[in-house]
mmCIF file of C-alpha atoms and ligand atoms in Angstrom:
data_model
loop_
_atom_site.group_PDB
_atom_site.id
_atom_site.type_symbol
_atom_site.label_atom_id
_atom_site.label_comp_id
_atom_site.label_asym_id
_atom_site.label_seq_id
_atom_site.Cartn_x
_atom_site.Cartn_y
_atom_site.Cartn_z
ATOM 1 C CA UNK A 147 129.115 70.665 97.784
ATOM 2 C CA UNK A 148 129.089 74.084 99.567
ATOM 3 C CA UNK A 149 127.130 73.559 102.762
ATOM 4 C CA UNK A 150 129.008 76.231 104.722
ATOM 5 C CA UNK A 151 129.904 79.091 102.329
ATOM 6 C CA UNK A 152 132.521 81.408 103.812
ATOM 7 C CA UNK A 153 130.976 84.419 102.077
ATOM 8 C CA UNK A 154 130.033 86.983 104.740
ATOM 9 C CA UNK A 155 131.621 85.043 107.611
ATOM 10 C CA UNK A 156 134.286 86.408 109.970
ATOM 11 C CA UNK A 157 137.357 84.166 109.881
ATOM 12 C CA UNK A 158 140.509 84.291 112.041
ATOM 13 C CA UNK A 159 143.584 82.833 110.326
ATOM 14 C CA UNK A 160 146.735 82.353 112.412
ATOM 15 C CA UNK A 161 150.120 81.986 110.744
ATOM 16 C CA UNK A 162 148.918 84.287 107.954
ATOM 17 C CA UNK A 163 152.241 86.043 107.323
ATOM 18 C CA UNK A 164 153.532 83.340 104.952
ATOM 19 C CA UNK A 165 152.979 79.975 103.307
ATOM 20 C CA UNK A 166 149.679 78.131 103.664
ATOM 21 C CA UNK A 167 148.097 80.588 106.133
ATOM 22 C CA UNK A 168 148.777 83.572 103.888
ATOM 23 C CA UNK A 169 147.335 81.756 100.853
ATOM 24 C CA UNK A 170 144.255 80.661 102.860
ATOM 25 C CA UNK A 171 143.648 84.274 103.947
ATOM 26 C CA UNK A 172 143.794 85.469 100.317
ATOM 27 C CA UNK A 173 141.477 82.656 99.152
ATOM 28 C CA UNK A 174 138.966 83.406 101.928
ATOM 29 C CA UNK A 175 138.852 87.086 100.964
ATOM 30 C CA UNK A 176 138.418 86.089 97.303
ATOM 31 C CA UNK A 177 135.362 84.042 98.341
ATOM 32 C CA UNK A 178 133.779 86.908 100.289
ATOM 33 C CA UNK A 179 134.873 86.293 103.891
ATOM 34 C CA UNK A 180 136.079 88.976 106.275
ATOM 35 C CA UNK A 181 139.500 87.842 107.463
ATOM 36 C CA UNK A 182 141.467 88.617 110.590
ATOM 37 C CA UNK A 183 145.096 87.699 109.867
ATOM 38 C CA UNK A 184 147.574 86.969 112.668
ATOM 39 C CA UNK A 185 151.284 86.177 113.009
ATOM 40 C CA UNK A 186 154.205 87.630 114.960
ATOM 41 C CA UNK A 187 155.828 89.561 112.098
ATOM 42 C CA UNK A 188 153.788 92.668 111.391
ATOM 43 C CA UNK A 189 155.266 93.808 108.098
ATOM 44 C CA UNK A 190 154.082 90.818 105.966
ATOM 45 C CA UNK A 191 150.641 91.203 107.565
ATOM 46 C CA UNK A 192 150.528 94.858 106.481
ATOM 47 C CA UNK A 193 151.462 93.818 102.928
ATOM 48 C CA UNK A 194 148.562 91.366 103.065
ATOM 49 C CA UNK A 195 146.182 94.155 104.133
ATOM 50 C CA UNK A 196 147.407 96.243 101.176
ATOM 51 C CA UNK A 197 146.918 93.298 98.809
ATOM 52 C CA UNK A 198 143.423 92.350 100.012
ATOM 53 C CA UNK A 199 142.011 95.748 101.018
ATOM 54 C CA UNK A 200 141.568 96.993 104.569
ATOM 55 C CA UNK A 201 137.794 96.532 104.554
ATOM 56 C CA UNK A 202 138.097 92.776 103.861
ATOM 57 C CA UNK A 203 141.193 91.851 105.855
ATOM 58 C CA UNK A 204 142.519 93.178 109.147
ATOM 59 C CA UNK A 205 145.904 92.438 110.697
ATOM 60 C CA UNK A 206 145.923 91.490 114.370
ATOM 61 C CA UNK A 207 149.531 90.594 115.277
ATOM 62 C CA UNK A 208 149.719 87.824 117.874
ATOM 63 C CA UNK A 209 152.246 85.345 119.253
ATOM 64 C CA UNK A 210 150.036 82.258 119.492
ATOM 65 C CA UNK A 211 152.430 80.512 121.886
ATOM 66 C CA UNK A 212 151.301 82.992 124.565
ATOM 67 C CA UNK A 213 147.841 82.284 126.044
ATOM 68 C CA UNK A 214 147.352 85.914 127.082
ATOM 69 C CA UNK A 215 148.142 87.120 123.540
ATOM 70 C CA UNK A 216 145.526 84.709 122.159
ATOM 71 C CA UNK A 217 142.866 86.070 124.503
ATOM 72 C CA UNK A 218 143.897 89.646 123.639
ATOM 73 C CA UNK A 219 143.555 88.881 119.913
ATOM 74 C CA UNK A 220 140.091 87.388 120.521
ATOM 75 C CA UNK A 221 138.994 90.555 122.366
ATOM 76 C CA UNK A 222 140.326 92.681 119.523
ATOM 77 C CA UNK A 223 138.343 90.594 117.021
ATOM 78 C CA UNK A 224 135.159 91.095 119.044
ATOM 79 C CA UNK A 225 135.910 94.829 119.332
ATOM 80 C CA UNK A 226 136.468 95.240 115.588
ATOM 81 C CA UNK A 227 134.030 92.727 114.102
ATOM 82 C CA UNK A 228 131.499 91.972 116.845
ATOM 83 C CA UNK A 229 132.353 88.262 116.913
ATOM 84 C CA UNK A 230 133.862 85.328 115.038
ATOM 85 C CA UNK A 231 132.403 82.528 112.916
ATOM 86 C CA UNK A 232 135.420 80.485 111.818
ATOM 87 C CA UNK A 233 138.860 79.994 113.395
ATOM 88 C CA UNK A 234 141.614 78.568 111.177
ATOM 89 C CA UNK A 235 144.381 77.799 113.687
ATOM 90 C CA UNK A 236 147.218 77.199 111.256
ATOM 91 C CA UNK A 237 150.378 78.718 112.802
ATOM 92 C CA UNK A 238 153.185 76.269 113.395
ATOM 93 C CA UNK A 239 156.834 75.415 113.029
ATOM 94 C CA UNK A 240 158.894 72.317 112.280
ATOM 95 C CA UNK A 241 162.094 71.050 113.878
ATOM 96 C CA UNK A 242 163.618 67.662 113.170
ATOM 97 C CA UNK A 243 165.191 65.364 115.746
ATOM 98 C CA UNK A 244 168.782 64.168 115.384
ATOM 99 C CA UNK A 245 168.646 60.876 117.234
ATOM 100 C CA UNK A 246 172.389 60.947 118.016
ATOM 101 C CA UNK A 247 171.841 64.264 119.815
ATOM 102 C CA UNK A 248 168.432 63.535 121.338
ATOM 103 C CA UNK A 249 167.412 66.797 123.000
ATOM 104 C CA UNK A 250 164.227 67.326 125.027
ATOM 105 C CA UNK A 251 164.406 71.077 124.300
ATOM 106 C CA UNK A 252 163.379 70.365 120.680
ATOM 107 C CA UNK A 253 160.241 68.637 121.981
ATOM 108 C CA UNK A 254 159.428 71.451 124.396
ATOM 109 C CA UNK A 255 159.750 74.074 121.648
ATOM 110 C CA UNK A 256 157.765 72.072 119.115
ATOM 111 C CA UNK A 257 154.943 71.161 121.484
ATOM 112 C CA UNK A 258 154.669 74.812 122.532
ATOM 113 C CA UNK A 259 154.732 76.176 118.952
ATOM 114 C CA UNK A 260 152.279 73.648 117.570
ATOM 115 C CA UNK A 261 150.213 71.790 120.177
ATOM 116 C CA UNK A 262 150.009 74.248 123.096
ATOM 117 C CA UNK A 263 149.494 77.169 120.702
ATOM 118 C CA UNK A 264 146.496 75.294 119.315
ATOM 119 C CA UNK A 265 145.159 74.745 122.834
ATOM 120 C CA UNK A 266 145.588 78.452 123.700
ATOM 121 C CA UNK A 267 143.865 79.444 120.447
ATOM 122 C CA UNK A 268 140.932 77.145 121.132
ATOM 123 C CA UNK A 269 140.628 78.500 124.685
ATOM 124 C CA UNK A 270 140.432 82.030 123.258
ATOM 125 C CA UNK A 271 137.961 81.363 120.437
ATOM 126 C CA UNK A 272 135.491 78.909 121.970
ATOM 127 C CA UNK A 273 133.462 81.601 123.780
ATOM 128 C CA UNK A 274 133.250 83.539 120.486
ATOM 129 C CA UNK A 275 132.296 80.502 118.402
ATOM 130 C CA UNK A 276 129.531 79.652 120.881
ATOM 131 C CA UNK A 277 127.907 82.981 119.988
ATOM 132 C CA UNK A 278 128.133 82.437 116.209
ATOM 133 C CA UNK A 279 125.166 81.213 114.129
ATOM 134 C CA UNK A 280 127.543 79.103 111.973
ATOM 135 C CA UNK A 281 130.619 78.231 114.052
ATOM 136 C CA UNK A 282 133.546 76.253 112.659
ATOM 137 C CA UNK A 283 136.876 75.359 114.268
ATOM 138 C CA UNK A 284 139.646 74.361 111.846
ATOM 139 C CA UNK A 285 143.049 73.148 113.055
ATOM 140 C CA UNK A 286 146.252 72.444 111.145
ATOM 141 C CA UNK A 287 147.691 68.963 111.612
ATOM 142 C CA UNK A 288 149.616 67.061 108.909
ATOM 143 C CA UNK A 289 149.739 63.700 107.141
ATOM 144 C CA UNK A 290 152.796 63.093 109.356
ATOM 145 C CA UNK A 291 150.240 62.515 112.142
ATOM 146 C CA UNK A 292 149.145 59.232 110.505
ATOM 147 C CA UNK A 293 152.271 57.238 111.425
ATOM 148 C CA UNK A 294 155.895 57.494 112.531
ATOM 149 C CA UNK A 295 158.411 58.946 110.088
ATOM 150 C CA UNK A 296 162.168 59.363 110.509
ATOM 151 C CA UNK A 297 163.346 62.510 112.365
ATOM 152 C CA UNK A 298 159.698 63.546 112.923
ATOM 153 C CA UNK A 299 159.571 62.416 116.572
ATOM 154 C CA UNK A 300 158.822 65.952 117.827
ATOM 155 C CA UNK A 301 156.991 67.521 114.871
ATOM 156 C CA UNK A 302 154.937 64.380 114.217
ATOM 157 C CA UNK A 303 154.045 64.015 117.901
ATOM 158 C CA UNK A 304 152.802 67.622 118.008
ATOM 159 C CA UNK A 305 150.687 67.098 114.881
ATOM 160 C CA UNK A 306 149.321 63.746 116.101
ATOM 161 C CA UNK A 307 148.411 65.442 119.398
ATOM 162 C CA UNK A 308 146.588 68.178 117.471
ATOM 163 C CA UNK A 309 144.710 65.578 115.440
ATOM 164 C CA UNK A 310 143.620 63.744 118.586
ATOM 165 C CA UNK A 311 142.652 66.980 120.328
ATOM 166 C CA UNK A 312 140.425 68.031 117.425
ATOM 167 C CA UNK A 313 138.869 64.590 117.002
ATOM 168 C CA UNK A 314 137.898 64.543 120.685
ATOM 169 C CA UNK A 315 136.654 68.125 120.571
ATOM 170 C CA UNK A 316 134.494 67.291 117.549
ATOM 171 C CA UNK A 317 132.514 64.930 119.771
ATOM 172 C CA UNK A 318 132.273 67.305 122.735
ATOM 173 C CA UNK A 319 131.312 70.291 120.570
ATOM 174 C CA UNK A 320 128.769 68.394 118.472
ATOM 175 C CA UNK A 321 125.880 69.208 120.806
ATOM 176 C CA UNK A 322 126.814 72.908 120.582
ATOM 177 C CA UNK A 323 126.628 72.807 116.780
ATOM 178 C CA UNK A 324 130.323 73.706 116.352
ATOM 179 C CA UNK A 325 131.842 71.996 113.296
ATOM 180 C CA UNK A 326 135.434 70.819 113.777
ATOM 181 C CA UNK A 327 137.812 70.142 110.871
ATOM 182 C CA UNK A 328 141.342 68.800 111.009
ATOM 183 C CA UNK A 329 143.616 69.656 108.077
ATOM 184 C CA UNK A 330 146.251 67.079 107.061
ATOM 185 C CA UNK A 331 148.312 68.300 104.110
ATOM 186 C CA UNK A 332 151.117 66.390 102.455
ATOM 187 C CA UNK A 333 154.029 68.511 101.224
ATOM 188 C CA UNK A 334 153.249 72.125 100.314
ATOM 189 C CA UNK A 335 155.816 74.587 98.897
ATOM 190 C CA UNK A 336 156.371 77.172 101.669
ATOM 191 C CA UNK A 337 159.344 78.686 103.543
ATOM 192 C CA UNK A 338 158.910 75.796 106.022
ATOM 193 C CA UNK A 339 159.421 73.026 103.437
ATOM 194 C CA UNK A 340 162.011 75.035 101.448
ATOM 195 C CA UNK A 341 164.348 74.193 104.352
ATOM 196 C CA UNK A 342 163.900 70.418 103.898
ATOM 197 C CA UNK A 343 166.886 68.491 102.553
ATOM 198 C CA UNK A 344 165.006 65.354 101.435
ATOM 199 C CA UNK A 345 162.722 64.490 98.499
ATOM 200 C CA UNK A 346 159.123 65.698 98.944
ATOM 201 C CA UNK A 347 156.849 63.642 96.681
ATOM 202 C CA UNK A 348 153.788 65.357 95.178
ATOM 203 C CA UNK A 349 154.637 68.744 96.726
ATOM 204 C CA UNK A 350 151.938 71.249 95.732
ATOM 205 C CA UNK A 351 151.826 75.068 95.719
ATOM 206 C CA UNK A 352 150.440 76.987 98.696
ATOM 207 C CA UNK A 353 147.643 78.515 96.562
ATOM 208 C CA UNK A 354 146.523 75.020 95.537
ATOM 209 C CA UNK A 355 146.577 73.916 99.193
ATOM 210 C CA UNK A 356 144.545 76.989 100.159
ATOM 211 C CA UNK A 357 141.830 76.234 97.587
ATOM 212 C CA UNK A 358 141.567 72.665 98.892
ATOM 213 C CA UNK A 359 141.400 73.845 102.514
ATOM 214 C CA UNK A 360 138.685 76.437 101.839
ATOM 215 C CA UNK A 361 136.757 73.906 99.705
ATOM 216 C CA UNK A 362 136.931 71.538 102.686
ATOM 217 C CA UNK A 363 135.749 74.245 105.088
ATOM 218 C CA UNK A 364 132.816 75.086 102.812
ATOM 219 C CA UNK A 365 131.944 71.384 102.531
ATOM 220 C CA UNK A 366 132.076 71.025 106.334
ATOM 221 C CA UNK A 367 134.580 68.166 106.049
ATOM 222 C CA UNK A 368 135.769 66.517 109.267
ATOM 223 C CA UNK A 369 139.196 65.789 107.751
ATOM 224 C CA UNK A 370 140.673 67.833 104.918
ATOM 225 C CA UNK A 371 143.592 65.821 103.501
ATOM 226 C CA UNK A 372 145.496 66.302 100.270
ATOM 227 C CA UNK A 373 146.967 65.698 97.763
ATOM 228 C CA UNK A 374 144.899 62.513 97.795
ATOM 229 C CA UNK A 375 147.472 60.393 95.917
ATOM 230 C CA UNK A 376 149.871 61.126 98.794
ATOM 231 C CA UNK A 377 147.528 61.137 101.803
ATOM 232 C CA UNK A 378 145.583 58.023 100.740
ATOM 233 C CA UNK A 379 148.792 56.162 99.885
ATOM 234 C CA UNK A 380 150.169 57.084 103.312
ATOM 235 C CA UNK A 381 146.967 55.902 105.021
ATOM 236 C CA UNK A 382 147.321 52.577 103.163
ATOM 237 C CA UNK A 383 150.976 52.275 104.224
ATOM 238 C CA UNK A 384 149.899 52.444 107.869
ATOM 239 C CA UNK A 385 147.895 49.222 107.321
ATOM 240 C CA UNK A 386 151.045 47.291 106.406
ATOM 241 C CA UNK A 387 152.541 44.833 108.880
ATOM 242 C CA UNK A 388 154.973 46.722 111.154
ATOM 243 C CA UNK A 389 158.070 44.907 109.856
ATOM 244 C CA UNK A 390 157.280 45.821 106.254
ATOM 245 C CA UNK A 391 156.508 49.450 107.196
ATOM 246 C CA UNK A 392 159.785 49.597 109.144
ATOM 247 C CA UNK A 393 161.792 48.209 106.222
ATOM 248 C CA UNK A 394 160.274 50.764 103.838
ATOM 249 C CA UNK A 395 160.811 53.712 106.200
ATOM 250 C CA UNK A 396 164.323 52.636 107.198
ATOM 251 C CA UNK A 397 165.347 53.411 103.596
ATOM 252 C CA UNK A 398 164.519 57.059 104.267
ATOM 253 C CA UNK A 399 167.003 57.330 107.144
ATOM 254 C CA UNK A 400 170.172 59.240 106.257
ATOM 255 C CA UNK A 401 173.578 57.935 107.223
ATOM 256 C CA UNK A 402 175.197 60.316 109.750
HETATM 257 N N1 LIG B 153 154.220 73.144 104.217
HETATM 258 C C1 LIG B 153 153.868 71.884 104.408
HETATM 259 O O1 LIG B 153 154.229 70.984 103.623
HETATM 260 C C2 LIG B 153 152.990 71.515 105.570
HETATM 261 C C3 LIG B 153 152.459 70.212 105.602
HETATM 262 C C4 LIG B 153 151.653 69.852 106.672
HETATM 263 C C5 LIG B 153 151.341 70.773 107.654
HETATM 264 N N2 LIG B 153 151.881 72.032 107.595
HETATM 265 C C6 LIG B 153 151.524 72.973 108.656
HETATM 266 O O2 LIG B 153 150.950 74.126 108.080
HETATM 267 C C7 LIG B 153 151.154 75.245 108.937
HETATM 268 C C8 LIG B 153 151.727 76.391 108.136
HETATM 269 O O3 LIG B 153 153.003 75.996 107.671
HETATM 270 P P1 LIG B 153 153.694 76.609 106.367
HETATM 271 O O4 LIG B 153 154.258 75.475 105.631
HETATM 272 O O5 LIG B 153 152.794 77.559 105.700
HETATM 273 O O6 LIG B 153 154.928 77.350 107.068
HETATM 274 P P2 LIG B 153 155.440 78.859 107.077
HETATM 275 O O7 LIG B 153 155.406 79.446 105.698
HETATM 276 O O8 LIG B 153 156.729 78.823 107.826
HETATM 277 O O9 LIG B 153 154.326 79.618 107.935
HETATM 278 C C9 LIG B 153 154.210 79.453 109.314
HETATM 279 C C10 LIG B 153 153.329 80.570 109.822
HETATM 280 O O10 LIG B 153 153.130 80.372 111.226
HETATM 281 C C11 LIG B 153 153.428 81.594 111.888
HETATM 282 N N3 LIG B 153 153.883 81.333 113.250
HETATM 283 C C12 LIG B 153 154.839 80.471 113.675
HETATM 284 N N4 LIG B 153 154.978 80.540 115.009
HETATM 285 C C13 LIG B 153 154.079 81.481 115.432
HETATM 286 C C14 LIG B 153 153.758 82.021 116.702
HETATM 287 N N5 LIG B 153 154.370 81.611 117.828
HETATM 288 N N6 LIG B 153 152.791 82.964 116.771
HETATM 289 C C15 LIG B 153 152.166 83.374 115.645
HETATM 290 N N7 LIG B 153 152.419 82.906 114.422
HETATM 291 C C16 LIG B 153 153.381 81.975 114.331
HETATM 292 C C17 LIG B 153 154.491 82.268 111.025
HETATM 293 O O11 LIG B 153 154.479 83.680 111.216
HETATM 294 P P3 LIG B 153 155.510 84.536 112.087
HETATM 295 O O12 LIG B 153 156.833 83.859 111.986
HETATM 296 O O13 LIG B 153 155.432 85.874 111.440
HETATM 297 O O14 LIG B 153 154.950 84.533 113.461
HETATM 298 C C18 LIG B 153 153.970 81.947 109.631
HETATM 299 O O15 LIG B 153 152.977 82.862 109.268
HETATM 300 C C19 LIG B 153 152.069 74.752 110.061
HETATM 301 O O16 LIG B 153 151.282 74.421 111.196
HETATM 302 C C20 LIG B 153 152.689 73.496 109.477
HETATM 303 O O17 LIG B 153 153.101 72.589 110.464
HETATM 304 C C21 LIG B 153 152.695 72.419 106.580
#
């Protein structure tokens, strides 16, 4: 069901220099959207402009962990495109916690890269979305937000915070007609997961993830989660008694 076609809409994608964000930007252009692509590294963004054509995709470099840079990017979008219809706030990083070297700095970095960056992005785009005839806010969480997983104390907390933030915002923005979607992927093959040293069941390609995300945006879905055999199984696991869940997850913990 395509209730909110992206064709002809102006879409900001953060974290568009690689992985899921890059693939989402390409998929959006393929479906007729005008895309503003952001990340810190400029050279992959310029390659993306070459690939998609400068009339359909513009690069606006931005460090999303800086609130001023987010507001500057929003002004540039208004200057170039007259406004914004959809924000896909996807940029993020992942760091794992080593419990024997528990370090608050990991949490500070991760919350800034993921959660606070999302907050800064929302602060920058809300005034623009309020002016759009078909506004949609899309934020990147993860299936890790559903329940605790080993070594994910910082990353999972940032993604759970994002999920909560977007679920609350959905209620507050309802009366303004702004659709809010939270994206919860399982494992997707990207530079971020290429660094993982553990098995990643049902890992899918970034292009596949992008198609599912844009399908979800066009369907106006509140939660876009995939692959279903992973995300639904994980949701079911969270219904288990705590002791059973703990016993299952404890098997995933590596010996030091
Ligand atoms: N891959 C998965 O399995 C998976 C699963 C669930 C959720 N996710 C989430 O999906 C999102 C994309 O991840 P990915 O797997 O595609 O990873 P990726 O290939 O490493 O891409 C991350 C993107 O975020 C950008 N970024 C990071 N920090 C930034 C900052 N401060 N300012 C601007 N851009 C920044 C990076 O660009 P620059 O370095 O050029 O700035 C890059 O474009 C993340 O939020 C991640 O947590 C991924």
